[in-house]
Short mmCIF file of C-alpha atoms in Angstrom, two decimals:
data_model
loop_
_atom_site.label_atom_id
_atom_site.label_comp_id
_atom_site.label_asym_id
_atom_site.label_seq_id
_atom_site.Cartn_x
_atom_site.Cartn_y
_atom_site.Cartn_z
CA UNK O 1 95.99 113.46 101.82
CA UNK O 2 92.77 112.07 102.82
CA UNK O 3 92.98 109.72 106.45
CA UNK O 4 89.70 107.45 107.32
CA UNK O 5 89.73 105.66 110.30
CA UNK O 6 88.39 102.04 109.71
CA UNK O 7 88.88 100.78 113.39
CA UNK O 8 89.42 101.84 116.84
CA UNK O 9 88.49 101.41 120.40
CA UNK O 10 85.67 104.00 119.97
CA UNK O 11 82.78 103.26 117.77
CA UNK O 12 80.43 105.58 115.89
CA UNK O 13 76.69 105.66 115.55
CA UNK O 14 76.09 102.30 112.92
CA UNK O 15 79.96 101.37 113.23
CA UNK O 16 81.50 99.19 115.35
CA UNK O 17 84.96 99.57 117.13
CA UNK O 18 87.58 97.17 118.31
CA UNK O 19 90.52 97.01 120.54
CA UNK O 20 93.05 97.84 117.36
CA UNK O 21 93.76 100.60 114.73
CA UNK O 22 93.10 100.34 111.12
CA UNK O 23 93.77 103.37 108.92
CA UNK O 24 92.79 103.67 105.20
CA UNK O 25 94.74 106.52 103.89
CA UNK O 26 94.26 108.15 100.22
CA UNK O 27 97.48 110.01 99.20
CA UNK O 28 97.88 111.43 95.64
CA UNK O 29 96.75 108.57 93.20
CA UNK O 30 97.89 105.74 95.96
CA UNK O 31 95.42 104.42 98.49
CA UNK O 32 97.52 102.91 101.76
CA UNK O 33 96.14 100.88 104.09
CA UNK O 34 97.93 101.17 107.61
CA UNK O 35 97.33 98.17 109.63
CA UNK O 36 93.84 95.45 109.61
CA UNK O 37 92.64 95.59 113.33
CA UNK O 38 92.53 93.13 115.80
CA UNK O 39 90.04 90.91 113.28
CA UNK O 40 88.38 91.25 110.00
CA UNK O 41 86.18 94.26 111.50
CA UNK O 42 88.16 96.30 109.09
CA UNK O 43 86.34 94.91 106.12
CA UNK O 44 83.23 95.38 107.08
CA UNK O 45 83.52 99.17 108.07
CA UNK O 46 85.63 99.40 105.28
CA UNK O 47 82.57 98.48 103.43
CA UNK O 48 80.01 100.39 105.12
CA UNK O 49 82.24 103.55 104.54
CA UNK O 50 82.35 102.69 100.74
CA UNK O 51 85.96 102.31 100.56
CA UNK O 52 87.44 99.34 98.85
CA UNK O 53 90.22 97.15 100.69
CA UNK O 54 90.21 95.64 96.98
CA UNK O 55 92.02 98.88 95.22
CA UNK O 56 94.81 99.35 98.14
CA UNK O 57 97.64 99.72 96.55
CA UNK O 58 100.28 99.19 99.53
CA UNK O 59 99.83 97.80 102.78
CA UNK O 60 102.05 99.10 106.28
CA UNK O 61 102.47 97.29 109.61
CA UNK O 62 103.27 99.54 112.50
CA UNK O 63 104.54 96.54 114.67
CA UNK O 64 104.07 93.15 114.91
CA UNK O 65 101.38 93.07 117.67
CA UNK O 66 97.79 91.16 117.28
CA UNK O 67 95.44 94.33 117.44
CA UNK O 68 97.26 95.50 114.48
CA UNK O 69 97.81 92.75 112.09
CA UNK O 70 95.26 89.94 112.58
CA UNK O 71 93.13 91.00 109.77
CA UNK O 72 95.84 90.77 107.93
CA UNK O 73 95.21 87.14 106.75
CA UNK O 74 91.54 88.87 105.53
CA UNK O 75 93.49 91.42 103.62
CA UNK O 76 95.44 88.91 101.34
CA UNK O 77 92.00 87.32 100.43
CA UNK O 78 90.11 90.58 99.69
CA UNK O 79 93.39 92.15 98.05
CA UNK O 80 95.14 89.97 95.18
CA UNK O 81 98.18 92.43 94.44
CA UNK O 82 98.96 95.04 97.44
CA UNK O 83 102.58 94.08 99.15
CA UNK O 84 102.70 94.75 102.72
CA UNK O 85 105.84 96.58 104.19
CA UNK O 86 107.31 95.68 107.83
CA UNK O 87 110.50 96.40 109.17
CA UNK O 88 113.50 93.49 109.18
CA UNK O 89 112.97 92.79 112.73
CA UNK O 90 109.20 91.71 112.31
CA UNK O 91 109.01 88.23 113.18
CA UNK O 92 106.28 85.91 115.00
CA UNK O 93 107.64 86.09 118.36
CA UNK O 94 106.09 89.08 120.46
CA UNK O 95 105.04 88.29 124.38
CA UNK O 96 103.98 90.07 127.46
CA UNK O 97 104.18 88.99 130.84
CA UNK O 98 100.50 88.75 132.22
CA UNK O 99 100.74 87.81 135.94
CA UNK O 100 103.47 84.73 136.10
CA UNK O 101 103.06 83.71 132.28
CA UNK O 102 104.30 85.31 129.03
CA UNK O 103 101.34 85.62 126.46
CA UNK O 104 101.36 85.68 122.87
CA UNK O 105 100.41 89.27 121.48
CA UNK O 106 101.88 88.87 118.14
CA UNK O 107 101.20 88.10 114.59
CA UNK O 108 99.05 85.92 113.47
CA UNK O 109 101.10 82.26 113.29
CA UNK O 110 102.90 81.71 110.06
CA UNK O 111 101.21 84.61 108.30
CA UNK O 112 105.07 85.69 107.39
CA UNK O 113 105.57 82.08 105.53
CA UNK O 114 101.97 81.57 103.93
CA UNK O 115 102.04 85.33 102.41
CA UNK O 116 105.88 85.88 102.15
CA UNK O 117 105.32 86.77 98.03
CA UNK O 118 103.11 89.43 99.09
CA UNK O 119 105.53 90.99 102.06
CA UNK O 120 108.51 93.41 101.99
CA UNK O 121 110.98 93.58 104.56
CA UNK O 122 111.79 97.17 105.29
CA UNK O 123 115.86 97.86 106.70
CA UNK O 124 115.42 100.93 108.45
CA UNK O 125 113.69 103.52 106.84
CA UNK O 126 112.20 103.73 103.09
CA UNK O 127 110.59 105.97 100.95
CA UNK O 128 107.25 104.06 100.04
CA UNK O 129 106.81 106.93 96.96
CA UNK O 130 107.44 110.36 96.53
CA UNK O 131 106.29 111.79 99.66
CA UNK O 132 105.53 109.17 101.35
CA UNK O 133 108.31 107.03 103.75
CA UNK O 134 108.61 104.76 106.31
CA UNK O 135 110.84 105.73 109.32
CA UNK O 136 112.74 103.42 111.68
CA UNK O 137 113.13 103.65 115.30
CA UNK O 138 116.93 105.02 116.10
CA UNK O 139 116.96 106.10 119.79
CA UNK O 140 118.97 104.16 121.79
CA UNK O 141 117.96 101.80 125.06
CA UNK O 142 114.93 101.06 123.57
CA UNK O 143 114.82 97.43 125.86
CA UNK O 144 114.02 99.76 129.01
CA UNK O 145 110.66 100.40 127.44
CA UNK O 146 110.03 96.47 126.69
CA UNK O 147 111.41 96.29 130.57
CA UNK O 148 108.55 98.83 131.47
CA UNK O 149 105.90 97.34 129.69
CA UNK O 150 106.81 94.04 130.42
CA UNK O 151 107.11 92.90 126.97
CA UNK O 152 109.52 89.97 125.58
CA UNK O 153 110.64 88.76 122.24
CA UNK O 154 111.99 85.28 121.73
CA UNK O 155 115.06 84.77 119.82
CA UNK O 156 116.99 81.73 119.26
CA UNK O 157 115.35 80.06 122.27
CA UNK O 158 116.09 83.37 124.82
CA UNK O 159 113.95 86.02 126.29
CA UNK O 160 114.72 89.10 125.66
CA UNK O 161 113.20 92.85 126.64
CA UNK O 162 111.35 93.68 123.28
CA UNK O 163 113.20 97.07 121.55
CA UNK O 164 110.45 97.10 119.60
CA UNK O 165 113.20 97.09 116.09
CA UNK O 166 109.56 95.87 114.33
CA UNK O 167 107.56 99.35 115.28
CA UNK O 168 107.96 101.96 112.03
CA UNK O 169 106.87 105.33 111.58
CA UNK O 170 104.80 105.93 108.19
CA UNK O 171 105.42 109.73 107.31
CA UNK O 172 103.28 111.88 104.54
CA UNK O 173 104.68 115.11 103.15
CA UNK O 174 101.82 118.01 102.80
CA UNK O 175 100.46 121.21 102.66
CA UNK O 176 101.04 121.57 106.29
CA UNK O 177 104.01 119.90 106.82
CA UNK O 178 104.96 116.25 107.61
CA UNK O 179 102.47 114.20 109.25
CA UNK O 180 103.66 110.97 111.24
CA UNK O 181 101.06 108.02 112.02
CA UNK O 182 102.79 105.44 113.83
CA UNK O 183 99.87 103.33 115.83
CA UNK O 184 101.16 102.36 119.21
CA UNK O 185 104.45 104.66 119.58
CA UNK O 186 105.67 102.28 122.37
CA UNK O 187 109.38 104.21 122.08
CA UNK O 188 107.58 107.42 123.16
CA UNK O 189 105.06 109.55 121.15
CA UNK O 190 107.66 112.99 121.47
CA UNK O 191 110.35 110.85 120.92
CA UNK O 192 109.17 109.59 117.47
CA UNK O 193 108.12 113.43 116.62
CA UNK O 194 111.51 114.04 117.29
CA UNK O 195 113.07 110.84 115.68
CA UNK O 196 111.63 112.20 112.50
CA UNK O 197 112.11 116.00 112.65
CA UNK O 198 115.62 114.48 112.68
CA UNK O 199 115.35 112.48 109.58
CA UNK O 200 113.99 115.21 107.49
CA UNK O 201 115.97 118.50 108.81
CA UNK O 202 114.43 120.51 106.21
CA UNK O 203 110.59 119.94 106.79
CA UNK O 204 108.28 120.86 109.40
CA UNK O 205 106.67 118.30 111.14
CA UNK O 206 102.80 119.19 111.57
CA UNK O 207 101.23 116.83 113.69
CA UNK O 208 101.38 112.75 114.63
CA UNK O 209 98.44 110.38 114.53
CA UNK O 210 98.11 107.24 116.77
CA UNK O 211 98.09 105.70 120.18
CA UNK O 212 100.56 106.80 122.37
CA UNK O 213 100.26 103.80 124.98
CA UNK O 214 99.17 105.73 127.63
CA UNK O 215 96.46 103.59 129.51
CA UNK O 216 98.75 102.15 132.01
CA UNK O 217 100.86 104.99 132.51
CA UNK O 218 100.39 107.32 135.73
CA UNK O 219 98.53 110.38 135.57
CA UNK O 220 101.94 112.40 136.03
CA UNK O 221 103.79 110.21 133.01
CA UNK O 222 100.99 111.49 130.99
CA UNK O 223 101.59 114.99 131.84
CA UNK O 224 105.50 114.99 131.19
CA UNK O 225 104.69 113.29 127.92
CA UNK O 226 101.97 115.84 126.89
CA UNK O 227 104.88 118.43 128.38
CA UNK O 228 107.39 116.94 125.87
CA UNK O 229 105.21 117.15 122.69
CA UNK O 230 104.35 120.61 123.33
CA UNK O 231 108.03 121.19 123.25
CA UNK O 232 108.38 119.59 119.83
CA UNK O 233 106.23 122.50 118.36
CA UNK O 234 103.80 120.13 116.69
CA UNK O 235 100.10 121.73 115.74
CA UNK O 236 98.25 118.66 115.51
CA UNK O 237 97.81 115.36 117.55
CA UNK O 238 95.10 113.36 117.04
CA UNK O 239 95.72 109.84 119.28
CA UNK O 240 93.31 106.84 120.43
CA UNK O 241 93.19 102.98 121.19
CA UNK O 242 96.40 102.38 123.72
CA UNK O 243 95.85 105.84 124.80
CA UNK O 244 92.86 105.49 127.10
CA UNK O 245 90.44 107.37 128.44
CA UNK O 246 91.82 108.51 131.46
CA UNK O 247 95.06 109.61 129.84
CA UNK O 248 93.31 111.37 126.90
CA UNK O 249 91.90 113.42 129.61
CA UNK O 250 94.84 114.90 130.40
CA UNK O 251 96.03 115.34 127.34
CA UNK O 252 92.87 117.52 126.14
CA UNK O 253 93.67 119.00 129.68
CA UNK O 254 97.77 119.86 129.00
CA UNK O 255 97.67 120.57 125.22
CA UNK O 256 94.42 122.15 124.34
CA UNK O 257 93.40 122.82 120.85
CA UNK O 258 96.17 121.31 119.46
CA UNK O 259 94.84 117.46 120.10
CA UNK O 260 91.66 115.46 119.18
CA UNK O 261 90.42 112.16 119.57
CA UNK O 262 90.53 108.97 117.08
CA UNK O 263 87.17 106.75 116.36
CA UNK O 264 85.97 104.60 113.65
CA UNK O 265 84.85 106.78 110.85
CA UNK O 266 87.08 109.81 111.59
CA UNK O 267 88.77 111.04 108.59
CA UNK O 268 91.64 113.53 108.73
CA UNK O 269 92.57 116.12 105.46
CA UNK O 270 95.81 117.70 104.93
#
């Protein structure tokens, strides 16, 4: 498996970044394309990097958040047969509460209706092909962490504390072991190790790549996460974009060789 990063916050020499993750991922004879970015940046690094958003085969959302899926519009124009896979609970109706207003931070608006031939709903968890699988979230009280980050979906006219049932794991068998990309991991980055350890009892899971949603957590949330993924028994973390600077720190700090850093053009063999 072959991972190239098309987009994140941090840029590279020729390559521009962008507050969103965009991951072009070569597995076996199937070329994946996990999320477009927070515009249609994707394509052009995509480009520059020689890779061609043309011959994706499948398409993944991680969740239904702008920074993630607003190239995704792009995408459908550049790419005439790829489906894209979401979980059920993906719908256009993701907020956060920015001072005394809710905000829009979700899909692009009506995306689901204008490209529904070329999008697959996804009821908890999926294998994609052999080897490759989405997994759903399954830990319970997941509204406390909409309630923390003060994020809201609307359903049927009411607010309610996002659970975030439209955030999906997407899980690769190798060499190593299994290797989890999941781009925001709002329900906790150990927790999602852990979520998948679970659904595959008999496999090892090597390392998860991603933001962990770190940049507005306090310097001591960061080190009980960092304490908690040690504990899984990973070998490999590679995280960006939520993360942050200041919490990557610590990170590098707490877990040592075992963790490196996300930026455009970054590609990842297993």
């Amino acid at each position: 498996m072959r991972a190239t990063v098309l987009v994140d916050n941090v840029s590279c020499p020729g390559i521009e970044g962008e507050w969103g993750l965009s991951i072009y991922i070569e597995y076996g004879d199937m070329t994946i394309l996990l999320d477009t970015g927070g515009s249609d940046l994707f394509l052009e690094n995509a480009d520059k990097l020689g890779l061609d958003i043309g011959r994706v085969d499948i398409g993944v959302l991680s969740h239904a958040h702008y920074d993630h899926s607003i190239g995704m519009k792009p995408f459908f124009e550049n790419n005439k047969t790829a489906s894209f896979y979401m979980q059920e609970g993906t719908k256009e109706n993701c907020y956060k509460r920015v001072k005394l207003r809710r905000r829009y931070i979700g899909l692009p608006r009506d995306i689901l209706t204008e490209y529904s031939d070329r999008i697959r709903y996804v009821k908890g968890d999926m294998m994609l092909m052999p080897g490759a699988y989405i997994i759903s979230h399954k830990m319970p009280d997941r509204q406390k962490i909409g309630k923390r980050e003060k994020m809201f979906v609307r359903e049927n006219g009411k607010w309610k504390y996002d659970s975030f049932d439209h955030e999906q794991s997407l899980v690769f068998d190798t060499d190593k072991g299994l290797v989890i990309f999941n781009s925001c991991s709002h329900a906790g980055a150990a927790a999602i190790i852990t979520e998948v350890g679970e659904a595959f009892p008999d496999k090892k899971v090597y390392g998860i790549i991603g933001g962990f949603h770190l940049y507005n957590k306090t310097d001591e949330e960061v080190r009980t996460l960092a304490a908690k993924i040690r504990e899984t028994g990973i070998e490999f973390a590679c995280t960006g974009h939520c993360t942050g600077d200041r919490a990557y720190d610590i990170l590098e700090k707490e877990l040592g060789s075992i963790i490196c850093r996300l930026h455009v053009n970054k590609t990842m063999e297993f």
